[in-house]
Amino acid sequence: MAASRGRVQVASADVHPSSFGSGAFGRWGADRFGLPEYDYTAAPSVDGPRQAGGGSEILHQVGNDHVVADAADDGSVVLWSQDHRYQWANHDDPSAGHDAGGYGYLRVGDHVVAARPGGGAQVARRFGVGYAEKELRAGGLDVTERTYAPFGDDPVLLDDVVVTNDSSTGQHASWFEYWDVNPYDQTLGLARGTAAPVWDPSRRTVTVAQAVEGGDTRPLSIYAAALSGPFGGFDTTTTAFFGAGGPARPSAVVDDRATGSIAPPSSNGTTGAALVAFRAPLSIAPHSTLVLRYAYGIAEPAAIPGIVGRYRARPNAFAASERAWSAWVPRVHVAGTPWLGRELAWDAYMLRSGTTYEACAGEHMISQGGYYQYAGGTQVAYRDPLQFALPMVYTDPSIARDIILYSAREQAPDGVTPYGTGPLCQRLQPGVTDDNDIWLLLAAAEYGLATHDLGLFTRAVPYVDGSTAPLWSHLALAFRHQESLVGPHGDYVSEASGDWSDASTTLLHMTESTMVTAQAAAVYPLFAELARARGDRAFAAVVDRAAARARQVVAAEWTGLGWYGRGWSGTAQIGTGALFEEPQPWALLADVPDADRTRTLIANIRRFLTGVGAPAALHGPSRIGSSQSPARNDPDVTERTDPPIGVGDNNAVWVGGTWYSLNGMLVWALTHVPDSTPGASGDAFDEFLRNTLAAHANAYPDQWDGIISVDDVCQSFYSTHAGTCGAGLTTAYQGQIMHQPAWSLFDTIALSGITPTSDGFRIDPRWPVSSFAVELPTIGVIRSGRTLRGYVAAAKPRRVRLVVTMPEAAGSRLRVRDREGSVPFERHGREITFSIAARAGNHADWSITW
């Protein structure tokens, strides 16, 4: 499916080999495709805490547009699916005789070596874009095992095993490919039953059907196939394969045999005895190489033969996959930060590889990830996938479109949306929040204006009760529902779960949210612009009036200490004695403060939340991003949440901590501040860098959580355990939460000054350097010397109107060109306005020289 999405190809990635931000676990570098690769050199955490989903606590996300896998530092790989239930295919449960698999065994002479640390040989491990790689040497043979999710939309992992004999004599050995079969429903915390495995000799494929469970009446099947290379039999039972030797020395490997055993069926709630092991007898000539290829996945039963056949016919699938990733990831170069291009390429991979497919909706989804998804078995919260859609608008619009459609179908006919969803599109309703509608409108406006795919809004989309209406009707309903929540002070009434900050209704006793009002003031104008692009000027005027009202309300809530209040608790304003981060970025994005108040607000954010110029006892400034709350022991703070509660300790107000989502909004807002405000671009770039993985790894090199992925929040600079990450919901899972990569990508777009309009884009670069290049699949902006240039891609032919703000250093003699030659333009101060022709599937290039 992904291969036919009309993706525009850009130049291949070529990341800078800088190792900055590697931490204490290994070293960043670049692989042969010019993509980021992390060489993991630390000792394995095989004795550390075990994950709810399998493997150790050191994990790397391997995924494509359909499935996600965890590749652990102990060599195992576990596969996750959300097609039907939210589940693992090969849950790691050593106590029940299941060791996940995703690795193999080499038998050379009488020696048995596992392709994992502690398996009898030293094993090197590398984590790359779409793959995890293990390398070992034993008995004169070099073995490289590479597990990868091929770029695209197939629910499969491929495992290539490259065996090299670099000696002058022939070698005889056996390779045993091992994948476990232990399906586990993470939402219910229940082992799924399975039928007896079925062997198909013509396709060399084992399939294992799952039992009906949890409303899943047509369950997926787990499968494994030997795609190419010598074949010497199979086993499908833990007893036949492991025997008395267990995973350390499986009896089948020691005896060099495969018996064709078939595991018995198991029932729901009972851990079965199934696995898949393939034996490959090897005879390798001197100075030669033999390649074995395997597939493992979980899919609709009818689709399995096609998937297996497709990849059996693609012997170079890995190189093709990596070339596709290389052509897709953004190319970013910013003067003075050579490592940033690597980081942003990795961020793009992390975000997209978190995509899953949900058959109940027929759409793709990017969940919040991490412990919410893989330990909790849920897709929360409603707003989060819509945040992740924002950068996907510019990197793969089809995934952004799917997220918008998925989210719209969660609406009830009265406009109420859920807190999140579970398997089979079941609504999760532990509470209702008052910002869901805003996020749906923002994602839809960004998508519609940037892609000009206005036909999407006529598409029929179901409500949760099965009735349908055009997507535009869903959006209009979201607007009306939002406006129905206006409270007595003009802010929006806090619902049962509050707004972005969960439980703010309970813990702050908040009855109205200024954050949401500021969001409406910022987002409604974009939504009104989309309405005008569709020709609905009357509705656009209604939305504009609502935006103006919200803006006036926020303006009136400026506190005497120099920031905007958080909201209301009955008749008392929250946030008069402490600066809450939540509403401030949106007030800036809505252009609420004048120039003086803008300077004051930014200075207070830097002082209280970033810790710049704070008292020495607070241990500022922050080595990573800004905090949501000022410090409790800050002498200039007079408002505190009692009892003290939140992420970490010493936060003045709920919720505390350094949140990548909030700080992403803050960077975006700082790029929006007029450059007449002294230092605004520098502040935006400073906050942007603080929220990178490299910044966290450099500050806290001994914490794995923050090296190649990170949780949604880390403790603030003034906390006892500053930099430690996690919201405190569980310690069973670290990293792989999508806020950091998503907002890093979107803030890259914001720093490049890209804002969609009804007929094109405004381009007002805010990078505080004179040389940069940001090249995304659908749009790019590059500045070098006395040239500012870029490109726009379109899904269908159209004229694109560009309004480009020139650098202050630009002179009065300008030349504007497109691919065909000179282009007429208008100039108003530093703004240059012109139009270019965009053809479907091609870049429409432009340049301005001075």
XYZ file of N, CA and C in Angstrom, residues 124-320:
591
model
N 28.468 -8.621 18.253
C 28.322 -7.188 18.040
C 26.871 -6.899 17.673
N 26.369 -5.758 18.102
C 24.985 -5.385 17.832
C 24.927 -3.978 17.261
N 24.096 -3.803 16.251
C 23.897 -2.498 15.629
C 22.407 -2.268 15.441
N 21.980 -1.051 15.738
C 20.585 -0.645 15.569
C 20.526 0.395 14.453
N 19.779 0.094 13.396
C 19.727 0.986 12.259
C 18.317 1.349 11.866
N 18.192 2.073 10.788
C 16.894 2.517 10.275
C 16.175 1.315 9.666
N 15.230 0.784 10.407
C 14.437 -0.349 9.940
C 15.011 -1.702 10.262
N 16.158 -1.763 10.957
C 16.774 -3.064 11.181
C 17.550 -3.112 12.491
N 17.817 -4.353 12.923
C 18.747 -4.639 14.009
C 19.679 -5.721 13.503
N 20.948 -5.583 13.822
C 21.956 -6.480 13.260
C 22.817 -7.071 14.363
N 23.104 -8.359 14.233
C 23.994 -9.065 15.155
C 25.114 -9.711 14.341
N 26.303 -9.678 14.879
C 27.444 -10.227 14.162
C 28.306 -11.045 15.106
N 28.718 -12.242 14.692
C 29.547 -13.098 15.536
C 30.522 -13.884 14.667
N 31.537 -14.442 15.321
C 32.494 -15.313 14.650
C 32.672 -16.565 15.483
N 32.574 -17.719 14.830
C 32.735 -18.993 15.536
C 33.194 -20.051 14.558
N 34.143 -20.872 14.980
C 34.589 -22.010 14.185
C 35.068 -21.647 12.800
N 35.671 -20.471 12.655
C 36.163 -20.051 11.357
C 35.111 -19.440 10.453
N 33.904 -19.255 10.955
C 32.820 -18.663 10.169
C 32.423 -17.313 10.754
N 32.156 -16.346 9.879
C 31.581 -15.059 10.278
C 30.098 -15.089 9.938
N 29.276 -14.727 10.908
C 27.826 -14.735 10.717
C 27.271 -13.352 11.016
N 26.527 -12.813 10.082
C 25.784 -11.564 10.294
C 24.300 -11.866 10.154
N 23.549 -11.614 11.218
C 22.096 -11.812 11.188
C 21.435 -10.442 11.248
N 20.642 -10.145 10.237
C 20.020 -8.828 10.118
C 18.508 -8.988 10.041
N 17.802 -8.471 11.051
C 16.345 -8.539 11.101
C 15.794 -7.166 10.760
N 14.846 -7.121 9.822
C 14.349 -5.815 9.373
C 12.877 -5.883 8.984
N 12.224 -4.738 9.129
C 10.854 -4.582 8.656
C 10.946 -3.886 7.305
N 10.646 -4.557 6.202
C 10.859 -3.939 4.891
C 9.993 -2.702 4.705
N 10.586 -1.659 4.169
C 9.883 -0.400 3.925
C 8.591 -0.670 3.166
N 7.499 -0.127 3.656
C 6.204 -0.327 3.021
C 5.156 -0.774 4.005
N 4.196 -1.526 3.530
C 2.998 -1.806 4.310
C 2.753 -3.293 4.522
N 3.795 -4.115 4.431
C 3.616 -5.550 4.617
C 3.824 -5.943 6.075
N 2.932 -6.764 6.642
C 3.064 -7.206 8.037
C 4.056 -8.355 8.167
N 5.335 -8.031 8.047
C 6.352 -9.082 8.024
C 7.672 -8.524 8.528
N 8.454 -9.389 9.157
C 9.864 -9.143 9.426
C 10.661 -10.107 8.562
N 11.750 -9.627 8.018
C 12.660 -10.471 7.259
C 13.943 -10.642 8.048
N 14.533 -11.809 7.935
C 15.773 -12.110 8.655
C 16.764 -12.679 7.653
N 17.789 -11.902 7.364
C 18.843 -12.344 6.455
C 20.037 -12.809 7.275
N 20.520 -13.998 6.996
C 21.665 -14.566 7.705
C 22.777 -14.775 6.678
N 23.861 -14.032 6.839
C 24.977 -14.082 5.901
C 26.131 -14.819 6.581
N 26.499 -15.970 6.042
C 27.556 -16.813 6.617
C 28.748 -16.788 5.670
N 29.892 -16.367 6.188
C 31.093 -16.233 5.359
C 32.202 -17.137 5.880
N 32.793 -17.879 4.982
C 33.970 -18.700 5.290
C 35.181 -18.003 4.665
N 35.963 -17.325 5.503
C 37.114 -16.615 4.956
C 38.405 -17.421 5.113
N 38.252 -18.729 5.403
C 39.426 -19.588 5.536
C 39.734 -20.252 4.197
N 40.813 -20.991 4.166
C 41.253 -21.658 2.929
C 40.746 -23.089 2.822
N 39.907 -23.500 3.798
C 39.341 -24.858 3.747
C 37.824 -24.780 3.797
N 37.163 -25.771 3.230
C 35.713 -25.817 3.280
C 35.195 -26.035 4.698
N 33.967 -25.571 4.947
C 33.378 -25.682 6.272
C 32.001 -26.320 6.169
N 31.701 -27.164 7.161
C 30.375 -27.767 7.270
C 29.784 -27.358 8.612
N 28.554 -26.902 8.587
C 27.899 -26.424 9.807
C 26.394 -26.508 9.608
N 25.645 -26.102 10.643
C 24.185 -25.997 10.543
C 23.738 -24.695 11.197
N 22.764 -24.072 10.575
C 22.123 -22.889 11.152
C 20.696 -23.253 11.519
N 20.287 -22.879 12.728
C 18.912 -23.095 13.183
C 18.262 -21.730 13.400
N 17.306 -21.414 12.573
C 16.556 -20.158 12.686
C 15.426 -20.365 13.675
N 15.347 -19.496 14.688
C 14.356 -19.684 15.756
C 13.474 -18.455 15.921
N 12.168 -18.666 15.789
C 11.147 -17.657 16.109
C 10.102 -18.321 17.002
N 9.771 -17.641 18.088
C 8.787 -18.224 18.995
C 7.374 -17.926 18.518
N 6.439 -18.676 19.029
C 5.015 -18.453 18.785
C 4.339 -18.443 20.142
N 4.074 -17.259 20.645
C 3.472 -17.122 21.966
C 2.612 -15.860 21.975
N 1.454 -15.896 21.285
C 0.638 -14.687 21.169
C 0.092 -14.247 22.523
N 0.123 -12.933 22.734
C -0.251 -12.385 24.035
C -1.004 -11.098 23.818
N -2.219 -11.033 24.342
C -3.059 -9.841 24.260
C -2.640 -8.878 25.370
N -1.971 -7.786 24.992
C -1.442 -6.874 26.000
C -2.544 -6.094 26.693
N -3.626 -5.803 26.006
C -4.731 -5.058 26.616
C -5.382 -5.857 27.731
N -5.625 -7.138 27.472
C -6.284 -8.000 28.455
C -5.301 -8.689 29.384
N -4.002 -8.646 29.049
C -3.021 -9.376 29.850
C -3.269 -10.862 29.795
N -3.474 -11.380 28.585
C -3.946 -12.757 28.422
C -3.198 -13.448 27.287
N -2.750 -14.677 27.537
C -2.181 -15.495 26.474
C -3.292 -15.909 25.517
N -3.041 -15.776 24.217
C -4.028 -16.162 23.225
C -3.845 -17.632 22.855
N -4.939 -18.314 22.690
C -4.883 -19.705 22.278
C -4.495 -19.840 20.813
N -3.966 -21.004 20.453
C -3.569 -21.263 19.069
C -4.014 -22.651 18.637
N -4.208 -22.795 17.341
C -4.421 -24.117 16.754
C -3.067 -24.791 16.574
N -3.075 -26.062 16.238
C -1.833 -26.755 15.940
C -1.194 -26.133 14.696
N 0.113 -25.940 14.692
C 0.781 -25.382 13.505
C 0.540 -26.241 12.264
N 0.542 -25.585 11.101
C 0.344 -26.258 9.822
C 1.570 -26.027 8.957
N 2.150 -27.101 8.425
C 3.338 -27.027 7.579
C 2.939 -27.122 6.115
N 3.379 -26.162 5.323
C 3.143 -26.165 3.872
C 4.484 -26.409 3.190
N 4.763 -27.659 2.744
C 6.084 -27.961 2.176
C 6.350 -27.231 0.864
N 5.302 -26.937 0.101
C 5.524 -26.269 -1.183
C 6.022 -24.848 -1.004
N 5.624 -24.211 0.092
C 6.069 -22.840 0.373
C 7.081 -22.786 1.506
N 7.422 -23.936 2.074
C 8.314 -24.010 3.236
C 7.870 -23.001 4.302
N 6.580 -23.071 4.643
C 5.951 -22.099 5.543
C 5.183 -22.816 6.642
N 5.341 -22.334 7.864
C 4.536 -22.775 9.012
C 3.545 -21.664 9.329
N 2.272 -22.008 9.468
C 1.261 -21.037 9.911
C 0.597 -21.559 11.173
N 0.287 -20.622 12.064
C -0.348 -20.960 13.340
C -1.554 -20.051 13.503
N -2.733 -20.604 13.462
C -3.953 -19.824 13.632
C -4.171 -19.510 15.104
N -4.679 -18.302 15.367
C -5.001 -17.904 16.740
C -6.463 -18.184 17.037
N -6.756 -18.375 18.311
C -8.131 -18.616 18.734
C -8.930 -17.314 18.732
N -10.232 -17.446 18.543
C -11.141 -16.300 18.693
C -11.030 -15.790 20.124
N -10.882 -14.458 20.274
C -10.659 -13.912 21.624
C -10.953 -12.425 21.626
N -11.556 -11.933 22.703
C -11.747 -10.501 22.892
C -12.487 -9.814 21.777
N -13.481 -10.492 21.171
C -14.231 -9.906 20.069
C -13.564 -10.059 18.721
N -12.391 -10.656 18.687
C -11.670 -10.882 17.433
C -12.152 -12.198 16.841
N -13.173 -12.117 15.990
C -13.823 -13.328 15.483
C -13.137 -13.900 14.250
N -12.260 -13.117 13.606
C -11.518 -13.607 12.443
C -10.048 -13.311 12.668
N -9.426 -14.018 13.596
C -8.084 -13.650 14.042
C -7.013 -13.839 12.978
N -5.936 -13.092 13.165
C -4.761 -13.221 12.313
C -4.059 -14.543 12.596
N -3.192 -14.946 11.667
C -2.350 -16.118 11.863
C -0.890 -15.683 11.946
N -0.143 -16.367 12.784
C 1.296 -16.162 12.892
C 1.967 -17.113 11.904
N 3.009 -16.644 11.232
C 3.637 -17.490 10.216
C 5.140 -17.271 10.186
N 5.854 -18.267 9.698
C 7.287 -18.176 9.469
C 7.607 -18.993 8.232
N 8.553 -18.496 7.442
C 8.882 -19.175 6.192
C 10.385 -19.156 5.966
N 10.901 -20.258 5.415
C 12.284 -20.320 4.942
C 12.264 -19.892 3.480
N 12.752 -18.683 3.204
C 12.624 -18.114 1.867
C 13.686 -18.631 0.904
N 14.923 -18.736 1.358
C 15.978 -19.188 0.456
C 17.135 -19.746 1.260
N 17.933 -20.565 0.607
C 19.056 -21.202 1.253
C 18.784 -22.673 1.491
N 19.781 -23.431 1.905
C 19.590 -24.866 2.179
C 18.513 -25.090 3.232
N 17.800 -26.200 3.089
C 16.723 -26.494 4.029
C 16.863 -27.923 4.524
N 16.830 -28.085 5.856
C 17.013 -29.406 6.440
C 15.988 -29.751 7.486
N 14.748 -29.261 7.335
C 13.676 -29.643 8.241
C 13.259 -28.529 9.178
N 12.255 -28.861 9.995
C 11.668 -27.862 10.897
C 11.194 -28.538 12.163
N 10.930 -27.733 13.186
C 10.244 -28.151 14.407
C 9.301 -27.038 14.816
N 8.213 -27.409 15.503
C 7.268 -26.393 15.972
C 6.892 -26.572 17.437
N 7.644 -27.356 18.196
C 7.345 -27.504 19.620
C 8.553 -27.139 20.460
N 8.299 -26.528 21.607
C 9.380 -26.176 22.526
C 10.054 -27.430 23.062
N 9.285 -28.491 23.265
C 9.876 -29.716 23.820
C 10.823 -30.372 22.822
N 10.443 -30.416 21.549
C 11.293 -31.058 20.548
C 12.536 -30.223 20.263
N 12.375 -28.916 20.222
C 13.511 -28.074 19.855
C 14.442 -27.823 21.040
N 13.892 -27.298 22.134
C 14.742 -26.980 23.279
C 15.172 -28.232 24.037
N 14.196 -29.122 24.289
C 14.490 -30.330 25.048
C 15.078 -29.991 26.401
N 15.994 -30.823 26.860
C 16.580 -30.620 28.186
C 17.586 -29.482 28.202
N 18.072 -29.074 27.022
C 19.106 -28.034 26.978
C 18.581 -26.635 27.141
N 17.272 -26.428 26.914
C 16.701 -25.102 27.038
C 17.247 -24.149 25.989
N 16.913 -22.856 26.096
C 17.375 -21.881 25.101
C 18.895 -21.748 25.034
N 19.603 -22.077 26.113
C 21.063 -21.933 26.087
C 21.697 -22.937 25.129
N 21.235 -24.207 25.162
C 21.774 -25.253 24.294
C 20.621 -26.163 23.853
N 19.842 -25.708 22.892
C 18.695 -26.526 22.479
C 19.135 -27.922 22.039
N 18.381 -28.901 22.481
C 18.731 -30.287 22.166
C 18.767 -30.540 20.666
N 17.854 -29.911 19.912
C 17.828 -30.107 18.470
C 19.105 -29.595 17.820
N 19.651 -28.503 18.346
C 20.880 -27.943 17.793
C 22.066 -28.827 18.168
N 22.108 -29.254 19.426
C 23.200 -30.113 19.886
C 23.236 -31.401 19.063
N 22.048 -31.966 18.780
C 21.966 -33.221 18.036
C 21.954 -33.010 16.523
N 21.913 -31.742 16.096
C 21.888 -31.399 14.668
C 20.752 -32.124 13.947
N 19.541 -31.895 14.412
C 18.392 -32.604 13.853
C 17.169 -31.693 13.808
N 16.207 -32.042 12.979
C 14.882 -31.441 12.960
C 13.889 -32.572 12.752
N 12.870 -32.617 13.588
C 11.987 -33.788 13.604
C 10.642 -33.568 12.933
N 10.333 -32.348 12.520
C 9.009 -32.097 11.953
C 7.903 -32.125 12.983
N 8.230 -31.853 14.242
C 7.239 -31.920 15.314
C 6.148 -30.865 15.123
N 4.953 -31.187 15.562
C 3.806 -30.288 15.482
C 3.280 -30.060 16.897
N 3.243 -28.796 17.320
C 2.794 -28.463 18.673
C 1.296 -28.698 18.814
N 0.841 -29.085 19.982
C -0.598 -29.256 20.201
C -1.280 -27.888 20.293
N -2.596 -27.836 20.068
C -3.310 -26.563 20.236
C -3.337 -26.138 21.695
N -3.614 -24.861 21.903
C -3.748 -24.332 23.264
C -4.982 -23.454 23.316
N -5.486 -23.226 24.518
C -6.696 -22.428 24.694
C -6.347 -21.051 25.240
N -7.269 -20.102 25.115
C -7.055 -18.757 25.642
C -6.774 -18.801 27.139
N -5.780 -18.010 27.551
C -5.402 -17.972 28.955
C -4.367 -19.002 29.329
N -4.020 -19.869 28.394
C -3.023 -20.918 28.640
C -1.856 -20.738 27.675
N -0.658 -20.692 28.203
C 0.518 -20.577 27.352
C 0.778 -21.898 26.652
N 0.864 -21.859 25.338
C 1.051 -23.072 24.568
C 2.516 -23.474 24.466
N 2.807 -24.390 23.553
C 4.158 -24.935 23.400
C 4.679 -24.771 21.984
N 4.138 -23.784 21.243
C 4.504 -23.643 19.838
C 5.722 -22.743 19.652
N 6.493 -23.023 18.643
C 7.559 -22.166 18.126
C 7.779 -22.584 16.683
N 8.705 -21.896 16.001
C 9.120 -22.322 14.671
C 10.635 -22.310 14.637
N 11.228 -23.435 14.259
C 12.670 -23.525 14.076
C 12.941 -24.214 12.743
N 13.775 -23.594 11.932
C 14.171 -24.171 10.652
C 15.658 -24.542 10.709
N 15.973 -25.732 10.222
C 17.371 -26.153 10.150
C 17.896 -25.961 8.727
N 19.115 -25.400 8.621
C 19.760 -25.234 7.326
C 21.142 -25.875 7.377
N 21.363 -27.003 6.706
C 22.699 -27.596 6.651
C 23.589 -26.771 5.714
N 24.770 -26.412 6.181
C 25.638 -25.508 5.434
C 26.905 -26.237 4.977
N 27.243 -26.040 3.751
C 28.512 -26.512 3.198
C 29.081 -25.337 2.418
N 30.134 -24.709 2.976
C 30.610 -23.443 2.438
C 32.038 -23.597 1.958
N 32.241 -23.309 0.703
C 33.568 -23.415 0.102
C 34.491 -22.347 0.686
N 35.815 -22.551 0.532
C 36.754 -21.535 1.023
C 36.495 -20.171 0.384
N 36.619 -19.126 1.206
C 36.496 -17.726 0.762
C 35.179 -17.489 0.011
N 34.112 -18.015 0.560
C 32.805 -17.819 -0.071
C 31.760 -17.493 0.985
N 30.596 -17.080 0.506
C 29.511 -16.627 1.383
C 28.212 -17.307 0.985
N 27.433 -17.652 1.985
C 26.115 -18.245 1.778
C 25.090 -17.374 2.504
N 23.979 -17.066 1.832
C 22.943 -16.213 2.411
C 21.676 -17.032 2.626
N 21.173 -17.024 3.848
C 19.897 -17.634 4.210
C 18.895 -16.515 4.440
N 17.639 -16.725 4.056
C 16.634 -15.677 4.228
C 15.366 -16.299 4.792
N 14.788 -15.607 5.780
C 13.596 -16.094 6.463
C 12.582 -14.949 6.610
N 11.332 -15.322 6.798
C 10.265 -14.348 7.051
C 9.494 -14.767 8.286
N 9.053 -13.778 9.046
C 8.228 -14.026 10.227
C 7.215 -12.891 10.317
N 5.955 -13.236 10.586
C 4.955 -12.179 10.666
C 3.654 -12.653 11.254
N 2.694 -11.741 11.232
C 1.342 -12.025 11.695
C 0.401 -11.274 10.762
N -0.509 -12.007 10.113
C -1.288 -11.399 9.033
C -2.605 -12.132 8.846
N -3.456 -11.548 8.011
C -4.673 -12.233 7.588
C -4.273 -13.539 6.902
N -4.901 -14.655 7.224
C -4.472 -15.947 6.653
C -4.380 -15.949 5.133
N -5.346 -15.294 4.481
C -5.357 -15.305 3.015
C -4.206 -14.513 2.418
N -3.627 -13.592 3.199
C -2.558 -12.749 2.671
C -1.181 -13.398 2.779
N -1.056 -14.435 3.603
C 0.274 -14.991 3.902
C 0.960 -15.564 2.665
N 0.306 -16.367 1.830
C 1.011 -16.894 0.652
C 1.567 -15.791 -0.244
N 0.823 -14.707 -0.415
C 1.291 -13.608 -1.251
C 2.497 -12.911 -0.664
N 2.491 -12.701 0.667
C 3.626 -12.041 1.320
C 4.875 -12.902 1.197
N 4.721 -14.180 1.493
C 5.868 -15.088 1.416
C 6.409 -15.150 -0.011
N 5.518 -15.282 -0.979
C 5.954 -15.349 -2.367
C 6.635 -14.078 -2.826
N 6.113 -12.945 -2.369
C 6.677 -11.658 -2.772
C 8.127 -11.522 -2.317
N 8.395 -11.879 -1.064
C 9.756 -11.704 -0.553
C 10.678 -12.864 -0.905
N 10.118 -14.011 -1.265
C 10.965 -15.064 -1.812
C 11.545 -14.605 -3.150
N 10.799 -13.796 -3.870
C 11.239 -13.317 -5.185
C 12.081 -12.051 -5.095
N 12.377 -11.593 -3.897
C 13.156 -10.358 -3.733
C 14.414 -10.645 -2.918
N 15.430 -11.198 -3.526
C 16.640 -11.538 -2.762
C 17.378 -10.330 -2.222
N 17.152 -9.156 -2.802
C 17.829 -7.946 -2.344
C 16.874 -7.013 -1.605
N 15.959 -7.607 -0.839
C 14.922 -6.814 -0.164
C 15.524 -5.828 0.831
N 16.609 -6.209 1.512
C 17.179 -5.301 2.508
C 17.727 -4.041 1.851
N 18.521 -4.198 0.817
C 19.073 -3.025 0.147
C 17.962 -2.155 -0.431
N 16.928 -2.777 -0.990
C 15.810 -2.002 -1.530
C 15.104 -1.238 -0.428
